[in-house]
């Protein structure tokens, strides 16, 4: 057990005091800029134009990041920023899923802005000191802790003391206990209310050596008397944190109340929240069982529909699938706990496995609390690695989190490595002795431990599939085309964990995204593949306009997507366009109006998102990306790459060849059938891009058109200047 | 043992004396919407009384900040200083005994104080005791309660 720290153990490097400012109608109208290089803090006002055009959350984050960086800025330049922004609805305690922070940065994996939506107490605590966003810029010359005390009104830069841990499960716990109570008590207060008033943002040793580092946002759990963490997972923001030599950001705030947002109509906020709480209490057991299983409720459904990634997305199903079914996780998760990631989230999907005994690594034989797994993790480091041992998944989940590694990128990367092992591209000589046979989770764990140590094979592995595919072709003579086909990434970011082969719309949902293949923009597989609700290219394009725009809105507000459609009103099915869950959309509109006092309708909601979405696209263009050529999937995401992959679903593919392509498969070799299928599917995707770009108001090269920018009120000079150079 | 307000619907005549006494005591106004006991008319001169039975404790388990705890008399108490007003407790309450008033920041409930008992002219109310049910229903609550007892930090007013 490590020793306990108090505040006096932290060497003070500098301090800036500030006036606390109450939030008014959901906004503080100022942001905090922290430079860890010069160890200074300054306040920036939020202009009326910024509020009107960028709304908050991800919109504010991207605006600040654009202004703080240059077209030439690389992820590890000092001017790259980590911006944590909340949004006007963030922090209300009534409506489930209202505690999200949106984190943006130039990604070490893609070179373009990444955005990640994360729970935990940090964002709301930051906001209620009177800040709409926090910009972190610069690079420190020593290991630094930034302590923002929103209860007292100061920012302090501390040097991390010797002996302070690096891995999150220990570090966040040490810092929470050290800073509890603040200066008045000298820290180290044992009062649970003081402990709960601290939230920590940290990464871990893995993020020091791999571009796929996460940020862990902590919350102190009174019942467990311990730290829980939620991840800003995608795109390597934890790596940026560590590159800046920031050990952690710590915030302190006390006294969250029902109307800390100073809502225009607090009774309406209560009414909307209570309506949702009741809907969840009544319907959740009959619908998704989020309160008992979290997103892991999806496991057997995905396996049933051939969508659960298995062996690097080669297949979508396996007879062993049920070994990872929702009921398995329900038994492992501690039940009857209000495991929300922010106060008042009765959907409470942030489950944990308590007292889990580790089998490998530096914490072997210790009992720990494992946050998760969520669906993406259970699929990514489970079925996709052919791991059907829940204990193996829990171990990988735990070490990813504490080392500050993204479970999704790690899962997709390790499945690529295991397929390379199967193909003979890798062997024990090339992996420093790690056996990467399918299902060997201890091999995967060893890669993680290597990543944390910064030694051996894990350092190479942790570079991500894009770089690995190039490296294996160049150094090991692997077939370069095959490597590109099976390295599941877009723009450098690993794909998340749904098999998209049989849904053209979902291929677009993954790869026609701003940040890379993450399912948070659109999840259209059932609509497209199972229910055939969007048959034409125009239908798919409409869905690939509406859903990304709608879902972007959560990120502008500081909201979670899950209470939108992982719980539904009992009568949802009887309404037109039930897949949009219209009653919940109206809840959100009413919630926004009740908090901000501003007017909004459904079209206006989409318009708010469209502005920010196009801004992000142009940001990509400014950084030298964001063109049509950047929006193509690797072929594994589109169809069968290998002969055995085709043969495993031969009946399906032959039928499609006959009915959709109009070619008789009879008498053709598997190789020939693969080629015909591939040509057809690539052509379909190109037609899809044309339709989607047109619907989004972009040129066929993917550049937002100036007239479209004018239509949506986003014809800002700096944007027209960038798009003008490409049209 | 659990101390609680025992309700006898058969004796209630709907005079609202209990609600008046309760809301005057706790909200400083005569307003049944702010009373910790509810008198619901069923028609035909019959009434149904609602107040917390202090026994199910779903609100205790649901509270994200542990503002709701059970005191030494077995009564479920809300610590208003800790409460964040999320109203999850209101949603999970099976009898709607946990209440709130629009735009007021914290919910409220019967704490078995007995003020209404004295006000009732018909003897429909009494403060009674019943056996506690096993604490093991919510093991994390039991553990937290044990910690509170050992550090003597519990029982905030």
GROMACS .gro file of N, CA and C in nm, chain A residues 399-472:
model
  222
  399UNK      N    1  -0.661  -0.310  -1.647
  399UNK     CA    2  -0.527  -0.258  -1.676
  399UNK      C    3  -0.531  -0.150  -1.783
  400UNK      N    4  -0.619  -0.162  -1.881
  400UNK     CA    5  -0.635  -0.052  -1.978
  400UNK      C    6  -0.667   0.077  -1.902
  401UNK      N    7  -0.764   0.071  -1.813
  401UNK     CA    8  -0.806   0.191  -1.741
  401UNK      C    9  -0.692   0.249  -1.658
  402UNK      N   10  -0.632   0.166  -1.578
  402UNK     CA   11  -0.534   0.222  -1.484
  402UNK      C   12  -0.406   0.267  -1.554
  403UNK      N   13  -0.371   0.202  -1.665
  403UNK     CA   14  -0.256   0.248  -1.744
  403UNK      C   15  -0.292   0.365  -1.835
  404UNK      N   16  -0.421   0.398  -1.841
  404UNK     CA   17  -0.463   0.508  -1.928
  404UNK      C   18  -0.462   0.472  -2.075
  405UNK      N   19  -0.515   0.354  -2.108
  405UNK     CA   20  -0.518   0.307  -2.247
  405UNK      C   21  -0.664   0.286  -2.289
  406UNK      N   22  -0.694   0.327  -2.412
  406UNK     CA   23  -0.829   0.315  -2.466
  406UNK      C   24  -0.863   0.168  -2.494
  407UNK      N   25  -0.966   0.116  -2.430
  407UNK     CA   26  -1.000  -0.025  -2.448
  407UNK      C   27  -1.041  -0.055  -2.593
  408UNK      N   28  -1.101   0.043  -2.660
  408UNK     CA   29  -1.147   0.017  -2.797
  408UNK      C   30  -1.027   0.006  -2.891
  409UNK      N   31  -0.940   0.107  -2.887
  409UNK     CA   32  -0.821   0.100  -2.973
  409UNK      C   33  -0.735  -0.022  -2.937
  410UNK      N   34  -0.723  -0.047  -2.808
  410UNK     CA   35  -0.642  -0.162  -2.765
  410UNK      C   36  -0.702  -0.293  -2.816
  411UNK      N   37  -0.834  -0.306  -2.806
  411UNK     CA   38  -0.900  -0.428  -2.851
  411UNK      C   39  -0.883  -0.449  -3.001
  412UNK      N   40  -0.910  -0.345  -3.077
  412UNK     CA   41  -0.901  -0.356  -3.223
  412UNK      C   42  -0.757  -0.379  -3.266
  413UNK      N   43  -0.664  -0.313  -3.197
  413UNK     CA   44  -0.522  -0.331  -3.228
  413UNK      C   45  -0.476  -0.474  -3.196
  414UNK      N   46  -0.517  -0.525  -3.080
  414UNK     CA   47  -0.472  -0.658  -3.041
  414UNK      C   48  -0.534  -0.765  -3.131
  415UNK      N   49  -0.657  -0.742  -3.173
  415UNK     CA   50  -0.719  -0.840  -3.264
  415UNK      C   51  -0.646  -0.841  -3.398
  416UNK      N   52  -0.600  -0.724  -3.442
  416UNK     CA   53  -0.518  -0.717  -3.564
  416UNK      C   54  -0.390  -0.796  -3.544
  417UNK      N   55  -0.326  -0.779  -3.428
  417UNK     CA   56  -0.202  -0.852  -3.401
  417UNK      C   57  -0.226  -1.002  -3.398
  418UNK      N   58  -0.338  -1.041  -3.338
  418UNK     CA   59  -0.366  -1.185  -3.330
  418UNK      C   60  -0.393  -1.243  -3.469
  419UNK      N   61  -0.457  -1.165  -3.554
  419UNK     CA   62  -0.478  -1.214  -3.690
  419UNK      C   63  -0.343  -1.223  -3.764
  420UNK      N   64  -0.256  -1.125  -3.738
  420UNK     CA   65  -0.122  -1.130  -3.798
  420UNK      C   66  -0.044  -1.253  -3.749
  421UNK      N   67  -0.067  -1.288  -3.624
  421UNK     CA   68  -0.005  -1.411  -3.568
  421UNK      C   69  -0.058  -1.533  -3.643
  422UNK      N   70  -0.188  -1.537  -3.661
  422UNK     CA   71  -0.251  -1.649  -3.732
  422UNK      C   72  -0.201  -1.658  -3.876
  423UNK      N   73  -0.180  -1.541  -3.937
  423UNK     CA   74  -0.135  -1.537  -4.076
  423UNK      C   75   0.015  -1.563  -4.091
  424UNK      N   76   0.085  -1.570  -3.977
  424UNK     CA   77   0.228  -1.596  -3.981
  424UNK      C   78   0.313  -1.470  -3.996
  425UNK      N   79   0.249  -1.355  -3.997
  425UNK     CA   80   0.326  -1.230  -4.004
  425UNK      C   81   0.402  -1.209  -3.874
  426UNK      N   82   0.340  -1.248  -3.764
  426UNK     CA   83   0.406  -1.238  -3.635
  426UNK      C   84   0.440  -1.376  -3.582
  427UNK      N   85   0.546  -1.381  -3.505
  427UNK     CA   86   0.583  -1.504  -3.435
  427UNK      C   87   0.651  -1.464  -3.305
  428UNK      N   88   0.688  -1.563  -3.226
  428UNK     CA   89   0.740  -1.533  -3.092
  428UNK      C   90   0.867  -1.448  -3.096
  429UNK      N   91   0.947  -1.462  -3.204
  429UNK     CA   92   1.067  -1.379  -3.216
  429UNK      C   93   1.030  -1.231  -3.230
  430UNK      N   94   0.923  -1.210  -3.301
  430UNK     CA   95   0.884  -1.071  -3.329
  430UNK      C   96   0.800  -1.008  -3.219
  431UNK      N   97   0.749  -1.091  -3.127
  431UNK     CA   98   0.666  -1.036  -3.018
  431UNK      C   99   0.737  -1.043  -2.883
  432UNK      N  100   0.867  -1.066  -2.887
  432UNK     CA  101   0.943  -1.084  -2.761
  432UNK      C  102   0.883  -1.196  -2.678
  433UNK      N  103   0.839  -1.300  -2.748
  433UNK     CA  104   0.795  -1.420  -2.678
  433UNK      C  105   0.648  -1.424  -2.639
  434UNK      N  106   0.575  -1.320  -2.672
  434UNK     CA  107   0.432  -1.321  -2.637
  434UNK      C  108   0.356  -1.408  -2.737
  435UNK      N  109   0.279  -1.503  -2.684
  435UNK     CA  110   0.196  -1.590  -2.767
  435UNK      C  111   0.065  -1.517  -2.796
  436UNK      N  112   0.042  -1.486  -2.923
  436UNK     CA  113  -0.079  -1.411  -2.958
  436UNK      C  114  -0.182  -1.498  -3.029
  437UNK      N  115  -0.192  -1.621  -2.985
  437UNK     CA  116  -0.299  -1.707  -3.038
  437UNK      C  117  -0.434  -1.651  -2.995
  438UNK      N  118  -0.533  -1.672  -3.082
  438UNK     CA  119  -0.667  -1.628  -3.047
  438UNK      C  120  -0.707  -1.678  -2.909
  439UNK      N  121  -0.761  -1.589  -2.831
  439UNK     CA  122  -0.814  -1.629  -2.701
  439UNK      C  123  -0.716  -1.618  -2.586
  440UNK      N  124  -0.586  -1.595  -2.618
  440UNK     CA  125  -0.488  -1.590  -2.510
  440UNK      C  126  -0.485  -1.450  -2.448
  441UNK      N  127  -0.575  -1.429  -2.352
  441UNK     CA  128  -0.584  -1.294  -2.295
  441UNK      C  129  -0.460  -1.257  -2.215
  442UNK      N  130  -0.388  -1.359  -2.167
  442UNK     CA  131  -0.265  -1.327  -2.092
  442UNK      C  132  -0.159  -1.268  -2.185
  443UNK      N  133  -0.162  -1.310  -2.311
  443UNK     CA  134  -0.072  -1.247  -2.409
  443UNK      C  135  -0.109  -1.102  -2.429
  444UNK      N  136  -0.240  -1.078  -2.441
  444UNK     CA  137  -0.286  -0.939  -2.456
  444UNK      C  138  -0.248  -0.857  -2.334
  445UNK      N  139  -0.261  -0.919  -2.216
  445UNK     CA  140  -0.226  -0.847  -2.092
  445UNK      C  141  -0.077  -0.813  -2.091
  446UNK      N  142   0.005  -0.905  -2.143
  446UNK     CA  143   0.149  -0.878  -2.145
  446UNK      C  144   0.182  -0.757  -2.235
  447UNK      N  145   0.107  -0.745  -2.346
  447UNK     CA  146   0.126  -0.626  -2.431
  447UNK      C  147   0.097  -0.501  -2.349
  448UNK      N  148  -0.009  -0.505  -2.272
  448UNK     CA  149  -0.045  -0.389  -2.189
  448UNK      C  150   0.065  -0.357  -2.087
  449UNK      N  151   0.114  -0.460  -2.022
  449UNK     CA  152   0.220  -0.436  -1.923
  449UNK      C  153   0.346  -0.379  -1.991
  450UNK      N  154   0.374  -0.427  -2.111
  450UNK     CA  155   0.486  -0.371  -2.189
  450UNK      C  156   0.462  -0.223  -2.219
  451UNK      N  157   0.338  -0.192  -2.255
  451UNK     CA  158   0.305  -0.053  -2.287
  451UNK      C  159   0.329   0.036  -2.164
  452UNK      N  160   0.292  -0.015  -2.048
  452UNK     CA  161   0.310   0.063  -1.925
  452UNK      C  162   0.458   0.078  -1.892
  453UNK      N  163   0.534  -0.028  -1.915
  453UNK     CA  164   0.677  -0.023  -1.882
  453UNK      C  165   0.757   0.054  -1.987
  454UNK      N  166   0.698   0.069  -2.108
  454UNK     CA  167   0.772   0.134  -2.215
  454UNK      C  168   0.886   0.048  -2.266
  455UNK      N  169   0.866  -0.082  -2.262
  455UNK     CA  170   0.970  -0.174  -2.304
  455UNK      C  171   0.910  -0.285  -2.389
  456UNK      N  172   0.996  -0.350  -2.465
  456UNK     CA  173   0.960  -0.470  -2.538
  456UNK      C  174   0.853  -0.448  -2.645
  457UNK      N  175   0.785  -0.555  -2.680
  457UNK     CA  176   0.695  -0.556  -2.796
  457UNK      C  177   0.578  -0.458  -2.781
  458UNK      N  178   0.531  -0.440  -2.659
  458UNK     CA  179   0.415  -0.354  -2.637
  458UNK      C  180   0.435  -0.212  -2.688
  459UNK      N  181   0.557  -0.165  -2.689
  459UNK     CA  182   0.583  -0.028  -2.736
  459UNK      C  183   0.553  -0.016  -2.885
  460UNK      N  184   0.598  -0.117  -2.961
  460UNK     CA  185   0.565  -0.119  -3.104
  460UNK      C  186   0.415  -0.140  -3.123
  461UNK      N  187   0.360  -0.238  -3.053
  461UNK     CA  188   0.219  -0.272  -3.069
  461UNK      C  189   0.130  -0.151  -3.041
  462UNK      N  190   0.167  -0.076  -2.938
  462UNK     CA  191   0.084   0.035  -2.894
  462UNK      C  192   0.078   0.151  -2.991
  463UNK      N  193   0.149   0.143  -3.101
  463UNK     CA  194   0.144   0.254  -3.198
  463UNK      C  195   0.014   0.257  -3.277
  464UNK      N  196  -0.064   0.149  -3.268
  464UNK     CA  197  -0.193   0.148  -3.336
  464UNK      C  198  -0.185   0.081  -3.472
  465UNK      N  199  -0.300   0.037  -3.522
  465UNK     CA  200  -0.301  -0.051  -3.640
  465UNK      C  201  -0.254   0.018  -3.766
  466UNK      N  202  -0.276   0.147  -3.779
  466UNK     CA  203  -0.234   0.214  -3.903
  466UNK      C  204  -0.082   0.202  -3.920
  467UNK      N  205  -0.010   0.237  -3.813
  467UNK     CA  206   0.136   0.231  -3.821
  467UNK      C  207   0.186   0.086  -3.825
  468UNK      N  208   0.116  -0.002  -3.753
  468UNK     CA  209   0.159  -0.143  -3.752
  468UNK      C  210   0.144  -0.204  -3.891
  469UNK      N  211   0.035  -0.173  -3.960
  469UNK     CA  212   0.013  -0.230  -4.093
  469UNK      C  213   0.126  -0.187  -4.187
  470UNK      N  214   0.164  -0.062  -4.179
  470UNK     CA  215   0.274  -0.013  -4.264
  470UNK      C  216   0.406  -0.080  -4.225
  471UNK      N  217   0.426  -0.090  -4.094
  471UNK     CA  218   0.551  -0.147  -4.043
  471UNK      C  219   0.566  -0.295  -4.082
  472UNK      N  220   0.458  -0.370  -4.066
  472UNK     CA  221   0.467  -0.514  -4.096
  472UNK      C  222   0.491  -0.537  -4.245
   0.00000   0.00000   0.00000
